[in-house]
PDB file of C-alpha atoms in Angstrom:
ATOM      1  CA  MET A   1     -64.222 -24.259 -26.069  1.00 81.00           C
ATOM      2  CA  LEU A   2     -63.207 -20.645 -24.572  1.00 89.00           C
ATOM      3  CA  THR A   3     -63.865 -19.597 -20.787  1.00 93.00           C
ATOM      4  CA  ARG A   4     -65.534 -16.195 -20.107  1.00 95.00           C
ATOM      5  CA  ALA A   5     -62.299 -15.163 -18.718  1.00 96.00           C
ATOM      6  CA  GLY A   6     -60.629 -16.161 -22.050  1.00 95.00           C
ATOM      7  CA  THR A   7     -63.000 -13.984 -24.056  1.00 95.00           C
ATOM      8  CA  ILE A   8     -62.591 -11.257 -21.805  1.00 96.00           C
ATOM      9  CA  ALA A   9     -58.848 -11.352 -22.147  1.00 96.00           C
ATOM     10  CA  LEU A  10     -58.977 -11.429 -25.865  1.00 96.00           C
ATOM     11  CA  ARG A  11     -61.176  -8.649 -26.244  1.00 95.00           C
ATOM     12  CA  ALA A  12     -59.284  -6.450 -23.576  1.00 96.00           C
ATOM     13  CA  LEU A  13     -56.032  -7.249 -25.455  1.00 96.00           C
ATOM     14  CA  VAL A  14     -57.600  -6.371 -28.774  1.00 95.00           C
ATOM     15  CA  GLU A  15     -58.505  -2.919 -27.389  1.00 95.00           C
ATOM     16  CA  LEU A  16     -55.123  -2.477 -26.047  1.00 96.00           C
ATOM     17  CA  ALA A  17     -53.322  -3.423 -29.416  1.00 96.00           C
ATOM     18  CA  ARG A  18     -55.712  -0.795 -31.065  1.00 93.00           C
ATOM     19  CA  SER A  19     -53.650   2.014 -29.383  1.00 88.00           C
ATOM     20  CA  PRO A  20     -50.091   0.735 -28.969  1.00 88.00           C
ATOM     21  CA  GLY A  21     -48.143   2.574 -26.426  1.00 84.00           C
ATOM     22  CA  VAL A  22     -51.232   4.201 -24.709  1.00 91.00           C
ATOM     23  CA  SER A  23     -52.475   3.312 -21.346  1.00 94.00           C
ATOM     24  CA  LEU A  24     -56.044   2.382 -20.786  1.00 96.00           C
ATOM     25  CA  SER A  25     -57.963   2.008 -17.476  1.00 95.00           C
ATOM     26  CA  VAL A  26     -59.842  -0.780 -16.400  1.00 96.00           C
ATOM     27  CA  HIS A  27     -63.264   1.363 -16.766  1.00 95.00           C
ATOM     28  CA  GLU A  28     -62.379   2.663 -20.184  1.00 95.00           C
ATOM     29  CA  LEU A  29     -61.237  -0.880 -21.462  1.00 95.00           C
ATOM     30  CA  ALA A  30     -64.718  -2.043 -20.008  1.00 96.00           C
ATOM     31  CA  ARG A  31     -66.633   0.680 -21.694  1.00 96.00           C
ATOM     32  CA  ARG A  32     -65.265   0.362 -24.997  1.00 94.00           C
ATOM     33  CA  GLN A  33     -65.626  -3.515 -25.382  1.00 93.00           C
ATOM     34  CA  GLY A  34     -68.914  -3.657 -23.361  1.00 94.00           C
ATOM     35  CA  LEU A  35     -67.192  -5.976 -20.473  1.00 95.00           C
ATOM     36  CA  PRO A  36     -68.113  -6.276 -16.861  1.00 96.00           C
ATOM     37  CA  GLN A  37     -65.650  -4.382 -15.133  1.00 96.00           C
ATOM     38  CA  PRO A  38     -65.328  -6.568 -11.752  1.00 96.00           C
ATOM     39  CA  MET A  39     -64.574  -9.589 -13.925  1.00 96.00           C
ATOM     40  CA  LEU A  40     -62.107  -7.681 -16.230  1.00 97.00           C
ATOM     41  CA  GLU A  41     -60.323  -6.318 -13.466  1.00 96.00           C
ATOM     42  CA  GLN A  42     -59.452  -9.824 -12.414  1.00 97.00           C
ATOM     43  CA  VAL A  43     -58.501 -10.892 -15.680  1.00 97.00           C
ATOM     44  CA  VAL A  44     -56.382  -7.977 -16.354  1.00 97.00           C
ATOM     45  CA  LEU A  45     -54.411  -8.659 -13.019  1.00 97.00           C
ATOM     46  CA  ARG A  46     -53.765 -11.983 -14.286  1.00 97.00           C
ATOM     47  CA  LEU A  47     -52.413 -10.746 -17.650  1.00 97.00           C
ATOM     48  CA  ARG A  48     -50.101  -8.484 -15.750  1.00 97.00           C
ATOM     49  CA  ARG A  49     -48.949 -11.517 -13.616  1.00 97.00           C
ATOM     50  CA  ALA A  50     -48.249 -13.427 -16.736  1.00 97.00           C
ATOM     51  CA  GLY A  51     -46.094 -10.166 -18.158  1.00 97.00           C
ATOM     52  CA  LEU A  52     -48.491  -9.679 -20.973  1.00 97.00           C
ATOM     53  CA  VAL A  53     -49.669  -6.103 -19.826  1.00 97.00           C
ATOM     54  CA  GLU A  54     -47.771  -3.387 -18.141  1.00 95.00           C
ATOM     55  CA  ALA A  55     -49.390  -1.269 -15.350  1.00 94.00           C
ATOM     56  CA  ARG A  56     -48.908   2.584 -15.099  1.00 90.00           C
ATOM     57  CA  ARG A  57     -50.059   4.632 -12.129  1.00 89.00           C
ATOM     58  CA  GLY A  58     -51.153   8.190 -11.794  1.00 84.00           C
ATOM     59  CA  ARG A  59     -53.465  10.289 -13.579  1.00 82.00           C
ATOM     60  CA  GLN A  60     -52.587   9.107 -17.155  1.00 80.00           C
ATOM     61  CA  GLY A  61     -52.164   5.247 -15.511  1.00 86.00           C
ATOM     62  CA  GLY A  62     -53.916   2.123 -16.735  1.00 94.00           C
ATOM     63  CA  TYR A  63     -52.587  -0.790 -18.909  1.00 96.00           C
ATOM     64  CA  ARG A  64     -50.923  -1.437 -21.927  1.00 95.00           C
ATOM     65  CA  LEU A  65     -49.390  -4.151 -24.003  1.00 96.00           C
ATOM     66  CA  ALA A  66     -46.148  -5.487 -22.750  1.00 96.00           C
ATOM     67  CA  GLY A  67     -44.977  -6.365 -26.383  1.00 94.00           C
ATOM     68  CA  GLN A  68     -45.922  -6.307 -29.767  1.00 95.00           C
ATOM     69  CA  ALA A  69     -49.414  -7.775 -30.795  1.00 95.00           C
ATOM     70  CA  ASP A  70     -47.617  -9.699 -33.640  1.00 95.00           C
ATOM     71  CA  ALA A  71     -45.381 -11.593 -31.094  1.00 95.00           C
ATOM     72  CA  LEU A  72     -48.417 -12.532 -28.569  1.00 96.00           C
ATOM     73  CA  PRO A  73     -49.642 -15.972 -29.563  1.00 95.00           C
ATOM     74  CA  LEU A  74     -53.305 -16.173 -28.573  1.00 95.00           C
ATOM     75  CA  GLN A  75     -52.389 -19.595 -26.753  1.00 94.00           C
ATOM     76  CA  GLN A  76     -50.175 -17.698 -24.145  1.00 96.00           C
ATOM     77  CA  VAL A  77     -53.221 -15.141 -23.500  1.00 96.00           C
ATOM     78  CA  LEU A  78     -55.549 -17.960 -22.730  1.00 95.00           C
ATOM     79  CA  GLN A  79     -53.066 -19.998 -20.690  1.00 95.00           C
ATOM     80  CA  ALA A  80     -52.501 -16.892 -18.602  1.00 96.00           C
ATOM     81  CA  VAL A  81     -56.052 -16.605 -17.706  1.00 96.00           C
ATOM     82  CA  GLY A  82     -57.502 -20.150 -17.802  1.00 93.00           C
ATOM     83  CA  GLY A  83     -59.394 -19.098 -21.186  1.00 90.00           C
ATOM     84  CA  LEU A  84     -59.458 -22.847 -22.686  1.00 86.00           C
ATOM     85  CA  ARG A  85     -62.101 -25.208 -21.630  1.00 82.00           C
ATOM     86  CA  ARG A  86     -61.226 -29.118 -22.058  1.00 73.00           C
ATOM     87  CA  ALA A  87     -63.951 -31.130 -24.173  1.00 65.00           C
ATOM     88  CA  GLY A  88     -65.611 -33.417 -21.860  1.00 61.00           C
ATOM     89  CA  VAL A  89     -64.626 -36.981 -22.690  1.00 55.00           C
ATOM     90  CA  SER A  90     -67.232 -39.841 -22.802  1.00 57.00           C
ATOM     91  CA  PRO A  91     -67.270 -42.153 -20.109  1.00 62.00           C
ATOM     92  CA  GLU A  92     -65.969 -45.753 -20.570  1.00 65.00           C
ATOM     93  CA  PRO A  93     -68.546 -48.160 -21.741  1.00 62.00           C
ATOM     94  CA  PRO A  94     -69.976 -50.421 -19.193  1.00 64.00           C
ATOM     95  CA  ALA A  95     -68.520 -53.905 -18.782  1.00 66.00           C
ATOM     96  CA  GLY A  96     -70.183 -56.287 -21.095  1.00 69.00           C
ATOM     97  CA  ALA A  97     -71.357 -53.482 -23.603  1.00 69.00           C
ATOM     98  CA  ASP A  98     -71.689 -53.919 -27.108  1.00 72.00           C
ATOM     99  CA  PRO A  99     -68.333 -53.935 -28.767  1.00 70.00           C
ATOM    100  CA  VAL A 100     -69.636 -51.789 -31.926  1.00 70.00           C
ATOM    101  CA  ALA A 101     -70.639 -49.183 -29.414  1.00 72.00           C
ATOM    102  CA  SER A 102     -67.365 -49.394 -27.452  1.00 76.00           C
ATOM    103  CA  ALA A 103     -65.347 -48.812 -30.638  1.00 81.00           C
ATOM    104  CA  GLY A 104     -67.898 -46.103 -31.405  1.00 82.00           C
ATOM    105  CA  LEU A 105     -66.787 -44.312 -27.989  1.00 82.00           C
ATOM    106  CA  GLN A 106     -63.247 -45.021 -28.487  1.00 84.00           C
ATOM    107  CA  VAL A 107     -62.985 -43.168 -32.052  1.00 87.00           C
ATOM    108  CA  GLU A 108     -65.082 -40.316 -30.300  1.00 84.00           C
ATOM    109  CA  GLN A 109     -62.597 -39.833 -27.696  1.00 86.00           C
ATOM    110  CA  GLN A 110     -59.885 -40.041 -30.390  1.00 89.00           C
ATOM    111  CA  LEU A 111     -61.496 -37.503 -32.361  1.00 87.00           C
ATOM    112  CA  GLN A 112     -61.824 -35.159 -29.428  1.00 86.00           C
ATOM    113  CA  ARG A 113     -58.286 -35.448 -28.521  1.00 88.00           C
ATOM    114  CA  ARG A 114     -57.131 -34.864 -32.096  1.00 91.00           C
ATOM    115  CA  LEU A 115     -59.299 -31.857 -32.294  1.00 87.00           C
ATOM    116  CA  GLU A 116     -58.318 -30.378 -29.193  1.00 89.00           C
ATOM    117  CA  ARG A 117     -54.489 -30.755 -30.335  1.00 90.00           C
ATOM    118  CA  LEU A 118     -55.566 -29.073 -33.660  1.00 92.00           C
ATOM    119  CA  VAL A 119     -57.280 -26.040 -31.868  1.00 89.00           C
ATOM    120  CA  LEU A 120     -53.948 -25.718 -29.412  1.00 89.00           C
ATOM    121  CA  HIS A 121     -51.611 -25.710 -32.771  1.00 92.00           C
ATOM    122  CA  GLU A 122     -53.717 -23.000 -34.194  1.00 92.00           C
ATOM    123  CA  LEU A 123     -53.646 -21.108 -31.042  1.00 91.00           C
ATOM    124  CA  GLN A 124     -49.756 -21.121 -31.076  1.00 92.00           C
ATOM    125  CA  ARG A 125     -49.681 -19.883 -34.644  1.00 94.00           C
ATOM    126  CA  LEU A 126     -52.490 -17.346 -34.281  1.00 93.00           C
ATOM    127  CA  THR A 127     -51.459 -13.786 -32.744  1.00 94.00           C
ATOM    128  CA  LEU A 128     -53.150 -10.941 -31.140  1.00 94.00           C
ATOM    129  CA  ALA A 129     -52.490  -8.746 -34.252  1.00 94.00           C
ATOM    130  CA  GLU A 130     -54.457 -11.262 -36.449  1.00 94.00           C
ATOM    131  CA  LEU A 131     -57.250 -11.170 -34.043  1.00 91.00           C
ATOM    132  CA  LEU A 132     -57.205  -7.143 -34.171  1.00 92.00           C
ATOM    133  CA  TYR A 133     -57.108  -7.194 -37.907  1.00 92.00           C
ATOM    134  CA  ASP A 134     -60.238  -9.494 -38.147  1.00 90.00           C
ATOM    135  CA  GLN A 135     -62.027  -6.868 -35.831  1.00 89.00           C
ATOM    136  CA  ARG A 136     -61.140  -3.993 -37.708  1.00 88.00           C
ATOM    137  CA  SER A 137     -62.352  -6.086 -40.945  1.00 87.00           C
ATOM    138  CA  TRP A 138     -65.403  -6.639 -39.263  1.00 85.00           C
ATOM    139  CA  GLU A 139     -65.835  -2.977 -38.095  1.00 84.00           C
ATOM    140  CA  ALA A 140     -65.178  -2.149 -42.072  1.00 82.00           C
ATOM    141  CA  SER A 141     -67.629  -4.274 -43.220  1.00 83.00           C
ATOM    142  CA  LEU A 142     -70.471  -2.579 -41.020  1.00 83.00           C
ATOM    143  CA  GLU A 143     -69.592   1.111 -42.296  1.00 81.00           C
ATOM    144  CA  PRO A 144     -72.456   2.284 -44.939  1.00 79.00           C
ATOM    145  CA  ASP A 145     -70.366   1.994 -47.867  1.00 74.00           C
ATOM    146  CA  GLY A 146     -69.531  -1.897 -46.698  1.00 64.00           C
ATOM    147  CA  GLY A 147     -66.076  -0.937 -46.727  1.00 59.00           C
ATOM    148  CA  LEU A 148     -63.501  -4.004 -46.627  1.00 55.00           C
ATOM    149  CA  MET A 149     -59.986  -4.141 -45.511  1.00 54.00           C
ATOM    150  CA  LEU A 150     -57.925  -6.227 -47.401  1.00 55.00           C
ATOM    151  CA  GLY A 151     -54.368  -7.357 -46.046  1.00 55.00           C
TER     152      GLY A 151
END
């Protein structure tokens, strides 16, 4: 359901959220997250236009979050970069199709619409800070002692 731009935006913003107030270059963001730099540059420009990141010029320049990670809903990020792909809707049944098959297609379409609404609702609720917490928990679980972060 996420586009490539959406996943790149989320990974870049998680990296910026790790170091609040610190500016990171696109090159550094790409290196840290293993992202393709040309596409990351395009995504970061969209995030800047949307007011989600700030740009700083000069030797210590780069990008940083424009606000707090806990106040940034993931839906806002994904909207800024075209990060959500809509689910495909099944075509209408042909004229004269079996009524049971037609009803089945209608139920499938309704389910797809419901799932999309649920996903959008959850993306409004989830923040960048929660995504960062999830990443840190995963990283802690990879440590030799199998550490786990509890919130």
